[in-house]
mmCIF file of C-alpha atoms in Angstrom:
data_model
loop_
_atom_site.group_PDB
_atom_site.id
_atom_site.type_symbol
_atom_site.label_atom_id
_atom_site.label_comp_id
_atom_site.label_asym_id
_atom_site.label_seq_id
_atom_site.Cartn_x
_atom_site.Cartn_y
_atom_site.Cartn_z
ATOM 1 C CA UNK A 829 15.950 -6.954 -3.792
ATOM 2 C CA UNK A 830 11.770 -7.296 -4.080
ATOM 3 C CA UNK A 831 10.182 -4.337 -2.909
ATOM 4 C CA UNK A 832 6.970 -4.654 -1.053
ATOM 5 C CA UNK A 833 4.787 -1.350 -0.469
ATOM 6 C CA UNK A 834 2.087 -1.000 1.883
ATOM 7 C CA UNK A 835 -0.295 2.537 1.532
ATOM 8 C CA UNK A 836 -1.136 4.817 3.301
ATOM 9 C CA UNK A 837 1.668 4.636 5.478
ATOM 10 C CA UNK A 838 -0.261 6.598 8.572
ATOM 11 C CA UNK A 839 -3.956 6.857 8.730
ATOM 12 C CA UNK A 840 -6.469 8.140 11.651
ATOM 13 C CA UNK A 841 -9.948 7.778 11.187
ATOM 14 C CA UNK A 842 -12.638 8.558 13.650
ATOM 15 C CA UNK A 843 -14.030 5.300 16.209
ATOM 16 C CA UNK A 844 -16.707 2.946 14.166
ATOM 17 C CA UNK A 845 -15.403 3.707 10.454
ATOM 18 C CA UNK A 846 -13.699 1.272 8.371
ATOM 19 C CA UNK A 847 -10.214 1.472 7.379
ATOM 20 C CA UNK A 848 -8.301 -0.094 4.030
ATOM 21 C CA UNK A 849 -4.639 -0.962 3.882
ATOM 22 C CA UNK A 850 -3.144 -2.230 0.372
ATOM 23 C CA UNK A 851 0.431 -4.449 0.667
ATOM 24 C CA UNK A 852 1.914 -4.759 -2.884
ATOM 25 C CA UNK A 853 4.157 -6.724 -3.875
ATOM 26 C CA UNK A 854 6.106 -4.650 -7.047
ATOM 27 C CA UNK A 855 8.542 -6.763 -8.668
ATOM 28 C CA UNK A 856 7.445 -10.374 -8.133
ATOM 29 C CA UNK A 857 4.351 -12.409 -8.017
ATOM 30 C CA UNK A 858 3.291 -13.343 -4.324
ATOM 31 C CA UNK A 859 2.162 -16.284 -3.796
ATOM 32 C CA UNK A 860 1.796 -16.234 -0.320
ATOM 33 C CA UNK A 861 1.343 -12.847 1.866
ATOM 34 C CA UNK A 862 1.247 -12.391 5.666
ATOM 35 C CA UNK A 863 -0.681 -9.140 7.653
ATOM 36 C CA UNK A 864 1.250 -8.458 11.471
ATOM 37 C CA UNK A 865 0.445 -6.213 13.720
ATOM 38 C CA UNK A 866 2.736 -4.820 16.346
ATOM 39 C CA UNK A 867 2.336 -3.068 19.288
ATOM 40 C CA UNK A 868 4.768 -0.254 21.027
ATOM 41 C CA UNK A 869 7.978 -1.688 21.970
ATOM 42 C CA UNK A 870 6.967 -5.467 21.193
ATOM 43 C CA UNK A 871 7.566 -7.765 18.674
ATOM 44 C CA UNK A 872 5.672 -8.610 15.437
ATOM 45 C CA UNK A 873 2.048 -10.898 15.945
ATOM 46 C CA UNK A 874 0.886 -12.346 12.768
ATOM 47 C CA UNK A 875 -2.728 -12.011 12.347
ATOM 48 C CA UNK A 876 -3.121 -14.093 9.246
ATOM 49 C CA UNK A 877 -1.944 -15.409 6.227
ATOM 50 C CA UNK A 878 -3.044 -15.253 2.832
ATOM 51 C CA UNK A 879 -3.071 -16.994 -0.570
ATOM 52 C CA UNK A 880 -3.790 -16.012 -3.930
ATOM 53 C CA UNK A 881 -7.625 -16.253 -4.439
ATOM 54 C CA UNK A 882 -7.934 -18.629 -1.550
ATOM 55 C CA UNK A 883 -9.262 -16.942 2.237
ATOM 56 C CA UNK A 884 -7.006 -16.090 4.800
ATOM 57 C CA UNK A 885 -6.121 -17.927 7.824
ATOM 58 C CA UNK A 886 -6.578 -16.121 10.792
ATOM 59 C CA UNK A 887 -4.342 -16.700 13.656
ATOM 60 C CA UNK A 888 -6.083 -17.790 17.236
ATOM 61 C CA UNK A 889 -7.539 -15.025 18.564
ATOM 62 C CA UNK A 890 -7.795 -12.778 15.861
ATOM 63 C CA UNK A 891 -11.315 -12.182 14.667
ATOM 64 C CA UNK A 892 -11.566 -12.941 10.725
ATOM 65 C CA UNK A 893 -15.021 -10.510 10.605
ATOM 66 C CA UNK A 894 -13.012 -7.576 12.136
ATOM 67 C CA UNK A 895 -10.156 -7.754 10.140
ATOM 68 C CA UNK A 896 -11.094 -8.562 6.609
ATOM 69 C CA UNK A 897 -7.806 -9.911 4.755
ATOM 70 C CA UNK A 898 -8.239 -10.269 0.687
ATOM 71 C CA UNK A 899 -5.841 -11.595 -1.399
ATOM 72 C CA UNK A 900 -7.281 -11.109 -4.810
ATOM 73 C CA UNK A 901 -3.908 -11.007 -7.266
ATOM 74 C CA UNK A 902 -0.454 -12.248 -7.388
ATOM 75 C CA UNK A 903 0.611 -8.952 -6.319
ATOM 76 C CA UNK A 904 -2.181 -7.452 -3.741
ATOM 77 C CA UNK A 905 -3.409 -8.209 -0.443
ATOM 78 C CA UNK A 906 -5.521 -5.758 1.552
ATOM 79 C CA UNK A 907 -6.123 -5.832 5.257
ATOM 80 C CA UNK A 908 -9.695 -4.073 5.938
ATOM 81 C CA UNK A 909 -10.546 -3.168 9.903
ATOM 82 C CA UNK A 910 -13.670 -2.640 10.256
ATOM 83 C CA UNK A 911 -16.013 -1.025 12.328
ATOM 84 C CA UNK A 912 -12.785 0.561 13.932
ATOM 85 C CA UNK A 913 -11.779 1.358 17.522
ATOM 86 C CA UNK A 914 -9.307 2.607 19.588
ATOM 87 C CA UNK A 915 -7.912 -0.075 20.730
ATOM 88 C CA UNK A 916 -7.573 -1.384 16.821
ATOM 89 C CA UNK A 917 -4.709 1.621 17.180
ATOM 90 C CA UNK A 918 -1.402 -0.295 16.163
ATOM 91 C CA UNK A 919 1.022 -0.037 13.691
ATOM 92 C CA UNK A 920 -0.293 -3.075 10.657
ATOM 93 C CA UNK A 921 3.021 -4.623 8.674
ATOM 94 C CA UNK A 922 3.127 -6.921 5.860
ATOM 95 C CA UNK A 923 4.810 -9.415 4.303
ATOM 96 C CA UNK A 924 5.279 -11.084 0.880
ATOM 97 C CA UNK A 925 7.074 -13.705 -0.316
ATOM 98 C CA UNK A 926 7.306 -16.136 -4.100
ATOM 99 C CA UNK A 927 7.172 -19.141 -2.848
ATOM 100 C CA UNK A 928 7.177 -21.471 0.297
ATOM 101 C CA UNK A 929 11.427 -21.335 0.795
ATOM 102 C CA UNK A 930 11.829 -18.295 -0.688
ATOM 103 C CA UNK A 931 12.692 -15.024 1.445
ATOM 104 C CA UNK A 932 9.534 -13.045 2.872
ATOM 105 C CA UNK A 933 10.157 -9.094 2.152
ATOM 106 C CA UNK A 934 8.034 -6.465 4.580
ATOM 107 C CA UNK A 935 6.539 -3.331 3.658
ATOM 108 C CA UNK A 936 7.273 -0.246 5.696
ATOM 109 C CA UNK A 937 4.384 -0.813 7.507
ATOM 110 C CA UNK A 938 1.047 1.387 8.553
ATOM 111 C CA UNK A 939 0.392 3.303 11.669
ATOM 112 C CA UNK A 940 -3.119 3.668 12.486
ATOM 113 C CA UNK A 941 -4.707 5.499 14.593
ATOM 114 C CA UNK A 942 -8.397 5.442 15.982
ATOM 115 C CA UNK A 943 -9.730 8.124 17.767
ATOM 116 C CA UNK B 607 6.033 -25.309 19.153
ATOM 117 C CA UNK B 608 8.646 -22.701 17.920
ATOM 118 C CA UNK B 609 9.690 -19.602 20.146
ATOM 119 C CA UNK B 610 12.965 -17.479 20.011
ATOM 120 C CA UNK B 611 14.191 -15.706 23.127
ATOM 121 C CA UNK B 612 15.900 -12.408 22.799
ATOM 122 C CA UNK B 613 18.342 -10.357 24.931
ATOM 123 C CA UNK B 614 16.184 -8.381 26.584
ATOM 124 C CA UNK B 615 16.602 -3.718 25.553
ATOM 125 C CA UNK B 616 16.998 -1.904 25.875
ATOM 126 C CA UNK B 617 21.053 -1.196 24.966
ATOM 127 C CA UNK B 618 22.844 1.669 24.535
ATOM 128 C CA UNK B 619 26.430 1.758 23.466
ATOM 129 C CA UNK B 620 29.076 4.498 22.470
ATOM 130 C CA UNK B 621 30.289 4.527 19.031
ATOM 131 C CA UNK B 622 32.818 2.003 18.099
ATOM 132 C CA UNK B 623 31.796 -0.183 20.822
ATOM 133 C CA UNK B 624 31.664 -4.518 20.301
ATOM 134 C CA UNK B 625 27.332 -5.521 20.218
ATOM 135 C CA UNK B 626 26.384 -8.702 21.135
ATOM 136 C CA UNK B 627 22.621 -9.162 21.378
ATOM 137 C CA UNK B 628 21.482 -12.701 22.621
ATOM 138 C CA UNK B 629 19.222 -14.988 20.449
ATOM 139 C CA UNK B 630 17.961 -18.802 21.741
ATOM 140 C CA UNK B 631 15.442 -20.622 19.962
ATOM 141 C CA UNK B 632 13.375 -23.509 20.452
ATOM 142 C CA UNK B 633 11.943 -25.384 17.283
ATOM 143 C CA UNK B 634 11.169 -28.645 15.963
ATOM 144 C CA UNK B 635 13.157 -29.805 12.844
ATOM 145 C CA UNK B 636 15.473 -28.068 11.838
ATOM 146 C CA UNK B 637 14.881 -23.949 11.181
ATOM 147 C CA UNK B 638 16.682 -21.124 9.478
ATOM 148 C CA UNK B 639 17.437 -18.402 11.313
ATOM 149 C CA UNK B 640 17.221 -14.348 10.576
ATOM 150 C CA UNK B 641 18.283 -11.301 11.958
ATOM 151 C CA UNK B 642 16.054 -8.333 11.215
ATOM 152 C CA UNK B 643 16.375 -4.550 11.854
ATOM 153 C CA UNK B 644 13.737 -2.300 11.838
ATOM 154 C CA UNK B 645 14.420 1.554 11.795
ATOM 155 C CA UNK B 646 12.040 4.243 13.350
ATOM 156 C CA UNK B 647 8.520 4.267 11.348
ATOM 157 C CA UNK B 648 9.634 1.608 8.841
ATOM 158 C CA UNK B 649 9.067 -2.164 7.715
ATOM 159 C CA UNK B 650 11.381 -5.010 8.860
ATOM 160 C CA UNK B 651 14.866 -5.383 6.602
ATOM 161 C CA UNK B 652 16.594 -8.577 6.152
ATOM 162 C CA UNK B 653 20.270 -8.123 8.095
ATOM 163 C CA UNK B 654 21.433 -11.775 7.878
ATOM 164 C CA UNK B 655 20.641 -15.063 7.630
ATOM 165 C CA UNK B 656 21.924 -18.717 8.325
ATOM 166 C CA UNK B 657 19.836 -21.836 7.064
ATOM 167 C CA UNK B 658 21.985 -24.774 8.499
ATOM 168 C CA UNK B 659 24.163 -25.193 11.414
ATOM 169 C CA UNK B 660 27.533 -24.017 11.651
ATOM 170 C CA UNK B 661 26.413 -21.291 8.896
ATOM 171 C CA UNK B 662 27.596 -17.847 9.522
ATOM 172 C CA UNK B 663 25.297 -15.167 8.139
ATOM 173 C CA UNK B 664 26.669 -11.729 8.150
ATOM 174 C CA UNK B 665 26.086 -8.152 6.276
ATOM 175 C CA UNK B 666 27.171 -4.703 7.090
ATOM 176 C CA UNK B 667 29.601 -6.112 9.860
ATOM 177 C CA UNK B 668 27.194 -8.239 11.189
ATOM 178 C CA UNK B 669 27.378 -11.567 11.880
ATOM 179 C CA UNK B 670 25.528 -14.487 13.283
ATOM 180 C CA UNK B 671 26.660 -17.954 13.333
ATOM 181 C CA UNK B 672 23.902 -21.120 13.431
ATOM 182 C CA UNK B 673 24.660 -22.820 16.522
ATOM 183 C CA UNK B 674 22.476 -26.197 16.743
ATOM 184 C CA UNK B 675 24.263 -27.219 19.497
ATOM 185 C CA UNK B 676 23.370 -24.623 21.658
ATOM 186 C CA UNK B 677 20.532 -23.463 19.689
ATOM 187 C CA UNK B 678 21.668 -19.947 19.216
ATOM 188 C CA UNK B 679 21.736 -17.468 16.787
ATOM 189 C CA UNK B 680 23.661 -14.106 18.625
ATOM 190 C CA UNK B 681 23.990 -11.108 16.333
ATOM 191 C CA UNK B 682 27.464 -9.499 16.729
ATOM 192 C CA UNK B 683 29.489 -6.270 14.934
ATOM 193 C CA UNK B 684 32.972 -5.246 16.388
ATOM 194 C CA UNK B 685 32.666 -1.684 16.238
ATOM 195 C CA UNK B 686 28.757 0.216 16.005
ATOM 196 C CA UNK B 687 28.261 3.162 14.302
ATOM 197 C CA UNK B 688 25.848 5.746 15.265
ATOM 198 C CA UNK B 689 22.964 4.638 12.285
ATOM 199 C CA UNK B 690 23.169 1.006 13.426
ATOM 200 C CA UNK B 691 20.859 2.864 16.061
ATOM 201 C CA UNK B 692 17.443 0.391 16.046
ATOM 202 C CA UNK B 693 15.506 -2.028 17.205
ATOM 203 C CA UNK B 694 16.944 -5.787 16.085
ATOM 204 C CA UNK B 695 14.629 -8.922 16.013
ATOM 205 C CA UNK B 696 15.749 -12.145 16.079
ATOM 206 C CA UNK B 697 13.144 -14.721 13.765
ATOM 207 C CA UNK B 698 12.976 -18.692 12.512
ATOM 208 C CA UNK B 699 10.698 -20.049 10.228
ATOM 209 C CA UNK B 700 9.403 -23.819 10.422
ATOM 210 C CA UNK B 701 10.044 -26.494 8.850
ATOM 211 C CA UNK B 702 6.158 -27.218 8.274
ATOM 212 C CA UNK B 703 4.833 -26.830 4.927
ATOM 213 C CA UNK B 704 3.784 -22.475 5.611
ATOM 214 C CA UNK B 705 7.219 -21.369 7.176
ATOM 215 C CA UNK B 706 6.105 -18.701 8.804
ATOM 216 C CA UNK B 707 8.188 -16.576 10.652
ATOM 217 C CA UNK B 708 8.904 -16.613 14.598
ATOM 218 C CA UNK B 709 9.863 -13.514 16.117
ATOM 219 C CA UNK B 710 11.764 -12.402 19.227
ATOM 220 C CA UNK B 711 10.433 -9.529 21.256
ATOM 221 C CA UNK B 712 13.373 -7.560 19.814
ATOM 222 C CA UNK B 713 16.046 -5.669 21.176
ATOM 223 C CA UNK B 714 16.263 -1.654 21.107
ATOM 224 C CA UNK B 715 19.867 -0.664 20.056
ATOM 225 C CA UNK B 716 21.324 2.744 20.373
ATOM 226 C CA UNK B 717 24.539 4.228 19.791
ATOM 227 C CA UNK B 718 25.773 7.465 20.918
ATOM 228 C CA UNK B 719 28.436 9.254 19.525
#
């Protein structure tokens, strides 16, 4: 099957910096890529979704200058946090998929922590 | 809009034991369903899916049949093995032009030996 690969897997990082995540997509071209965030012992929230060179589209409530989505090749996406916080602390998942009806494939996700 | 309704965790069975976990969903047109599992620390897998009614999905000794009628989706395995231990979400995508998925709140699985 496609493999999807998110880095760094964990990441802690002190209260006001900015933190990266990459989701790659390393067998196909992905057209379409989606950034979740989950917290303990609940289910997935998508935060936004993202074409190739187009900008994201944030889901309600999630603020687009916080959480800086860019989907600059066929095969990268990055989710940026910014001006991090502790309550940013969450474990980030992605998601990337060929086309509209084809099957979405998840990275193993990132747990980050703000402290 | 679309929602799915899970069986709420968590559950713990021996080994060997029958799983059902519940799935309803509520969507307009007409979905495909998914069963996902996601292990401790990792990404969501792909256990099974169905994409029309009356479809069975099934993988690993799961199964799931596509119940439009009641608009259900239940996971089931006769007999659970000690690494079928995680937490199992229950998702639909839309009909709408982005299909993006729906998920349950998942159910927690474990299985003791």
């Amino acid at each position: 099957g496609a493999v999807v690969s998110q880095h760094p897997s964990w990441v802690i990082c002190k209260s006001g910096t900015s933190v990266k995540i990459e989701c790659r997509s390393l067998d196909f071209q992905a057209t379409t890529m989606f950034w979740y965030r989950q917290f303990p012992k609940q289910s997935l929230m998508l935060m936004a979704t993202s074409n190739e060179g187009s900008k994201a589209t944030y889901e309600q409530g999630v603020e687009k200058d916080k959480f800086l989505i860019n989907h600059a090749s066929l095969t990268l996406s990055t989710l940026t946090v910014t001006s991090a916080h502790p309550e940013d602390s969450s474990f980030y998942i992605c998601s990337a998929r060929k086309g509209v009806d084809t099957e979405a494939f998840f990275g193993q996700g990132t747990r980050l922590t703000v402290v | 809009g679309n929602s799915v309704t899970q069986m709420e965790g968590p559950v713990t069975l021996s080994e060997e034991a029958f799983l059902t976990i519940n799935c309803t969903y509520t969507a307009t047109g007409y979905p495909s369903l998914f069963w996902y599992v996601q292990y401790p620390g990792e990404g969501l897998q792909l256990l099974l899916k169905a994409t029309k009614a009356d479809d069975k999905g099934s993988n690993k000794g799961f199964e799931a049949t596509y119940r439009k009628e009641t608009t259900s989706f239940h996971l089931e395995k006769g007999s659970v093995q000690v690494s079928d231990s995680a937490v199992y979400f229950c998702a639909l995508t839309s009909s709408g032009s982005a299909r993006q998925l729906t998920f349950g709140s998942g159910t927690q699985l474990t299985v003791l030996p």
